[in-house]
Amino acid sequence: MSTQLWRTRELMRVLTVRRIRTQVDREELVRVRRGVYAPYVCDDEDELRALLMCLPEGAMLAMQSAARRHGFGVLREALVHVQLPPQIAKPRLPGLVVHHSVLPARPVLIGGLPCVPAAQCAVDLARSVRRTDALPVLDAALRSGAVTQDDLLVELALHRALRGVRQARDLVPRADGRSECRQESQLRLLLLDAGLPVPEPQMWVYDEYGVPRFRIDLGYRERRVGIEYDGLSHLDRDRLRHDRDRINWLDANGWRMRYFTDRDLYRRPSHILTTIRTALTP
């Protein structure tokens, strides 16, 4: 349940300014934001509510902050992003990034907080962030179920004259909700940008009876080439045992597996491309 929040003017109907200060000093009231008070220390959700109470009418969560609410917050961001109508001056508050809306938006309420609609949020980010972050956002938006491919295409048409739309127009058709993490999306983008064939994300491999045995992060079924990104989860002992069983089974059944880490993805991408090109060569 949300914490009760009061503006100063609401408290002053029953308390004097001096009494408000006294209660804050005694920790009977908590000053959450300038002009916003609560009966006790707030959690992150109530902090957001308090922040929005300090902003002009029409403010709504946007960009990374809205994406997190919609379920596709794959970009880490400590700041809060909000959107305001273009005619309203941008307020300056600690921890806040304000964007002026360039398209009309009817906010959707998530947990009581107004947010930019999911499709607009996804395309806004696809236009604005680095290319290597944009595809993970779009993949995650599809995976979350917050949007469909058609939703993104319809929204994309509305952004046709906006800055960065060329990047979004290139990436939206490539988005795939089967990718399960940011690094898998970035690895797939690396292969696509290098002109390699389109790999299948989270590809099931079947045994001779047609029973699904194992999934591969990225794969080329006809070439029997699989690609795996090894993250921190692979350090778990049970996961390690499972991976060894899978590696042995795939090898015994004619699959050529290639494994990469964050060092390969972020520091030596050319190594990945050379390795995969060689593996795909008949």
Coordinates of C-alpha atoms in Angstrom, one line a residue:
M1 CA 0.0 0.0 0.0
S2 CA 1.2 3.5 -0.9
T3 CA 2.4 5.8 1.9
Q4 CA 0.3 8.8 2.5
L5 CA 2.0 11.9 1.2
W6 CA 1.2 15.5 2.0
R7 CA 2.1 18.8 0.3
T8 CA 3.0 21.7 2.6
R9 CA -0.2 23.5 1.8
E10 CA -2.2 20.4 2.9
L11 CA -0.4 20.2 6.2
M12 CA -0.8 23.9 6.8
R13 CA -4.6 23.4 7.0
V14 CA -4.0 21.8 10.4
L15 CA -0.5 22.7 11.4
T16 CA 1.6 25.9 11.6
V17 CA 4.9 26.1 9.8
R18 CA 6.7 26.0 13.1
R19 CA 4.8 22.8 14.1
I20 CA 5.7 21.2 10.8
R21 CA 9.4 21.9 11.5
T22 CA 9.1 20.6 15.0
Q23 CA 7.5 17.3 13.8
V24 CA 10.3 16.9 11.2
D25 CA 12.9 17.5 13.9
R26 CA 11.3 14.9 16.1
E27 CA 11.0 12.5 13.1
E28 CA 7.2 12.5 13.5
L29 CA 7.2 13.7 9.9
V30 CA 9.7 12.9 7.1
R31 CA 10.5 15.5 4.4
V32 CA 10.6 13.4 1.3
R33 CA 11.1 16.2 -1.2
R34 CA 10.9 20.0 -0.9
G35 CA 7.3 20.6 -0.1
V36 CA 6.3 16.9 0.3
Y37 CA 6.1 15.1 3.6
A38 CA 5.3 11.5 4.7
P39 CA 4.6 10.0 8.2
Y40 CA 7.7 7.8 7.9
V41 CA 10.7 6.9 5.7
C42 CA 9.5 6.1 2.1
D43 CA 10.5 3.3 -0.2
D44 CA 11.6 3.9 -3.8
E45 CA 8.0 3.9 -5.2
D46 CA 6.9 6.6 -2.8
E47 CA 10.0 8.6 -3.5
L48 CA 8.9 8.6 -7.2
R49 CA 5.4 9.7 -6.2
A50 CA 6.8 12.5 -4.1
L51 CA 9.0 13.6 -7.0
L52 CA 6.1 13.7 -9.4
M53 CA 4.1 15.7 -6.9
C54 CA 6.8 18.4 -7.2
L55 CA 6.5 18.7 -10.9
P56 CA 4.1 20.6 -13.1
E57 CA 0.9 19.1 -14.4
G58 CA 1.4 16.8 -17.3
A59 CA 4.7 15.2 -16.0
M60 CA 5.1 11.5 -16.6
L61 CA 7.9 9.0 -16.3
A62 CA 9.8 8.6 -19.5
M63 CA 12.8 6.9 -21.1
Q64 CA 14.7 4.5 -18.8
S65 CA 12.4 5.2 -15.9
A66 CA 9.2 4.4 -17.8
A67 CA 10.9 1.3 -19.4
R68 CA 11.6 -0.1 -16.0
R69 CA 7.9 0.3 -15.0
H70 CA 6.8 -1.4 -18.2
G71 CA 9.1 -4.3 -17.6
F72 CA 11.9 -3.7 -20.0
G73 CA 14.4 -1.7 -18.0
V74 CA 17.6 -3.3 -19.2
L75 CA 19.5 0.0 -19.1
R76 CA 20.9 0.9 -15.7
E77 CA 20.1 4.4 -14.7
A78 CA 20.1 6.0 -11.3
L79 CA 18.5 9.2 -12.5
V80 CA 14.8 9.6 -12.9
H81 CA 13.6 10.6 -16.4
V82 CA 10.4 12.5 -16.9
Q83 CA 8.6 14.0 -19.8
L84 CA 6.8 17.4 -19.8
P85 CA 4.8 19.3 -22.4
P86 CA 7.1 21.5 -24.6
Q87 CA 5.6 24.8 -23.4
I88 CA 6.5 24.1 -19.7
A89 CA 9.9 25.2 -18.5
K90 CA 12.2 22.3 -17.3
P91 CA 12.5 22.3 -13.5
R92 CA 15.9 21.6 -12.0
L93 CA 15.8 19.1 -9.2
P94 CA 18.5 16.7 -7.9
G95 CA 18.5 13.3 -9.6
L96 CA 16.0 14.4 -12.3
V97 CA 16.4 14.5 -16.1
V98 CA 13.5 16.3 -17.9
H99 CA 12.6 15.7 -21.6
H100 CA 10.2 17.9 -23.5
S101 CA 7.7 15.8 -25.4
V102 CA 7.7 16.2 -29.1
L103 CA 4.7 13.9 -29.7
P104 CA 1.4 13.9 -27.9
A105 CA 1.2 11.2 -25.2
R106 CA -1.6 10.0 -23.0
P107 CA 0.0 8.6 -19.9
V108 CA -0.7 5.1 -18.7
L109 CA -0.8 4.5 -15.0
I110 CA 1.4 1.7 -13.6
G111 CA 1.2 1.3 -9.9
G112 CA -0.4 4.6 -9.7
L113 CA 2.4 6.4 -11.5
P114 CA 1.9 8.1 -14.9
C115 CA 4.2 6.7 -17.6
V116 CA 4.8 7.3 -21.3
P117 CA 3.1 4.4 -23.2
A118 CA 5.3 1.4 -23.7
A119 CA 5.6 1.6 -27.5
Q120 CA 6.5 5.3 -27.5
C121 CA 9.0 4.7 -24.6
A122 CA 10.7 1.8 -26.6
V123 CA 11.0 3.9 -29.8
D124 CA 12.1 7.0 -27.9
L125 CA 15.0 4.9 -26.4
A126 CA 15.8 3.3 -29.7
R127 CA 16.2 6.8 -31.2
S128 CA 18.2 8.2 -28.3
V129 CA 20.6 5.7 -26.8
R130 CA 23.7 4.1 -28.3
R131 CA 23.1 1.5 -31.0
T132 CA 24.5 -1.3 -28.8
D133 CA 21.9 -0.4 -26.1
A134 CA 19.0 0.3 -28.5
L135 CA 18.5 -3.3 -29.7
P136 CA 18.6 -4.7 -26.2
V137 CA 15.8 -2.3 -25.3
L138 CA 13.7 -3.3 -28.2
D139 CA 14.3 -7.0 -27.6
A140 CA 13.4 -6.6 -24.0
A141 CA 10.2 -4.7 -24.8
L142 CA 9.0 -7.5 -27.0
R143 CA 10.1 -10.2 -24.5
S144 CA 8.2 -8.4 -21.7
G145 CA 4.9 -8.5 -23.7
A146 CA 4.5 -4.7 -23.2
V147 CA 4.6 -4.3 -27.0
T148 CA 4.3 -6.3 -30.2
Q149 CA 6.3 -5.9 -33.4
D150 CA 3.3 -4.2 -35.0
D151 CA 3.0 -1.8 -32.0
L152 CA 6.6 -0.7 -32.6
L153 CA 6.2 -0.3 -36.4
V154 CA 3.1 1.8 -35.9
E155 CA 4.8 3.9 -33.3
L156 CA 7.9 4.2 -35.5
A157 CA 5.9 5.9 -38.2
L158 CA 5.0 8.7 -35.8
H159 CA 8.6 9.4 -35.2
R160 CA 9.6 9.8 -38.8
A161 CA 10.9 13.3 -38.6
L162 CA 12.5 13.1 -35.2
R163 CA 16.2 12.9 -34.3
G164 CA 17.7 9.4 -34.3
V165 CA 14.8 7.9 -36.1
R166 CA 17.1 6.3 -38.8
Q167 CA 18.7 4.2 -36.1
A168 CA 15.3 3.1 -34.7
R169 CA 14.0 2.4 -38.2
D170 CA 17.0 0.1 -38.8
L171 CA 16.7 -1.7 -35.5
V172 CA 13.0 -2.2 -35.0
P173 CA 12.7 -4.9 -37.8
R174 CA 15.7 -6.7 -36.2
A175 CA 14.2 -6.8 -32.7
D176 CA 13.5 -10.3 -31.4
G177 CA 11.8 -11.0 -28.1
R178 CA 13.5 -14.4 -27.7
S179 CA 16.8 -12.8 -26.6
E180 CA 17.0 -13.2 -22.8
C181 CA 19.6 -10.7 -21.8
R182 CA 21.3 -7.5 -23.0
Q183 CA 24.6 -9.2 -23.9
E184 CA 22.8 -11.8 -26.1
S185 CA 21.2 -8.9 -28.0
Q186 CA 24.5 -7.1 -28.3
L187 CA 26.2 -10.2 -29.6
R188 CA 23.5 -10.8 -32.2
L189 CA 23.8 -7.1 -33.3
L190 CA 27.5 -7.5 -33.7
L191 CA 26.9 -10.5 -36.1
L192 CA 24.2 -8.7 -38.0
D193 CA 26.2 -5.5 -38.5
A194 CA 29.1 -7.6 -39.8
G195 CA 26.9 -9.0 -42.5
L196 CA 26.8 -12.6 -41.1
P197 CA 23.6 -14.7 -41.5
V198 CA 20.8 -14.0 -39.0
P199 CA 21.2 -16.3 -36.0
E200 CA 18.2 -17.8 -34.2
P201 CA 18.0 -16.7 -30.6
Q202 CA 17.4 -19.2 -27.8
M203 CA 17.3 -22.0 -30.3
W204 CA 16.1 -25.5 -29.2
V205 CA 18.1 -28.5 -30.3
Y206 CA 16.2 -31.7 -30.7
D207 CA 17.3 -35.3 -30.4
E208 CA 16.7 -38.1 -32.9
Y209 CA 13.2 -38.6 -31.6
G210 CA 12.2 -34.9 -31.9
V211 CA 12.4 -34.2 -28.2
P212 CA 13.9 -30.8 -27.3
R213 CA 17.1 -31.4 -25.3
F214 CA 18.9 -28.1 -24.9
R215 CA 18.7 -24.4 -25.8
I216 CA 21.5 -22.4 -27.4
D217 CA 21.8 -18.6 -26.9
L218 CA 22.3 -18.1 -30.7
G219 CA 22.4 -20.8 -33.4
Y220 CA 22.6 -21.6 -37.1
R221 CA 20.6 -24.8 -37.4
E222 CA 21.6 -25.8 -40.9
R223 CA 25.3 -25.3 -40.2
R224 CA 25.0 -26.9 -36.7
V225 CA 26.9 -24.0 -35.2
G226 CA 26.0 -22.7 -31.8
I227 CA 27.0 -19.5 -29.9
E228 CA 26.9 -19.0 -26.2
Y229 CA 27.5 -15.9 -24.0
D230 CA 29.0 -16.9 -20.7
G231 CA 27.9 -14.5 -18.0
L232 CA 28.1 -14.7 -14.2
S233 CA 25.3 -17.3 -14.0
H234 CA 27.7 -19.8 -15.5
L235 CA 29.8 -19.7 -12.4
D236 CA 27.2 -21.4 -10.3
R237 CA 28.2 -25.0 -9.6
D238 CA 24.9 -26.6 -10.6
R239 CA 24.8 -24.5 -13.8
L240 CA 28.3 -25.6 -14.5
R241 CA 27.4 -29.3 -14.2
H242 CA 24.4 -28.8 -16.5
D243 CA 26.6 -26.9 -19.0
R244 CA 29.1 -29.7 -19.1
D245 CA 26.4 -32.3 -19.8
R246 CA 25.0 -30.1 -22.6
I247 CA 28.4 -29.4 -24.1
N248 CA 29.2 -33.1 -24.3
W249 CA 25.8 -34.0 -25.8
L250 CA 26.0 -31.2 -28.4
D251 CA 29.5 -32.2 -29.4
A252 CA 28.5 -35.9 -29.7
N253 CA 25.6 -34.9 -32.0
G254 CA 27.7 -32.8 -34.4
W255 CA 27.3 -29.3 -33.1
R256 CA 30.2 -26.9 -33.2
M257 CA 29.8 -24.6 -30.2
R258 CA 31.6 -21.3 -29.7
Y259 CA 31.7 -19.5 -26.3
F260 CA 32.3 -15.9 -25.6
T261 CA 32.6 -13.6 -22.5
D262 CA 32.3 -9.9 -21.8
R263 CA 35.9 -9.5 -22.6
D264 CA 35.3 -10.8 -26.2
L265 CA 32.1 -8.7 -26.6
Y266 CA 33.4 -5.4 -25.3
R267 CA 37.1 -5.6 -25.9
R268 CA 37.8 -7.8 -28.9
P269 CA 34.7 -8.1 -31.1
S270 CA 36.8 -8.9 -34.1
H271 CA 37.8 -12.1 -32.4
I272 CA 34.1 -13.1 -32.2
L273 CA 33.6 -12.3 -35.9
T274 CA 36.6 -14.2 -37.1
T275 CA 35.7 -17.2 -35.0
I276 CA 32.1 -17.3 -36.2
R277 CA 33.0 -16.8 -39.9
T278 CA 35.5 -19.7 -39.6
A279 CA 32.8 -21.9 -38.0
L280 CA 30.3 -21.1 -40.7
T281 CA 32.7 -21.9 -43.5
P282 CA 31.8 -25.3 -45.0

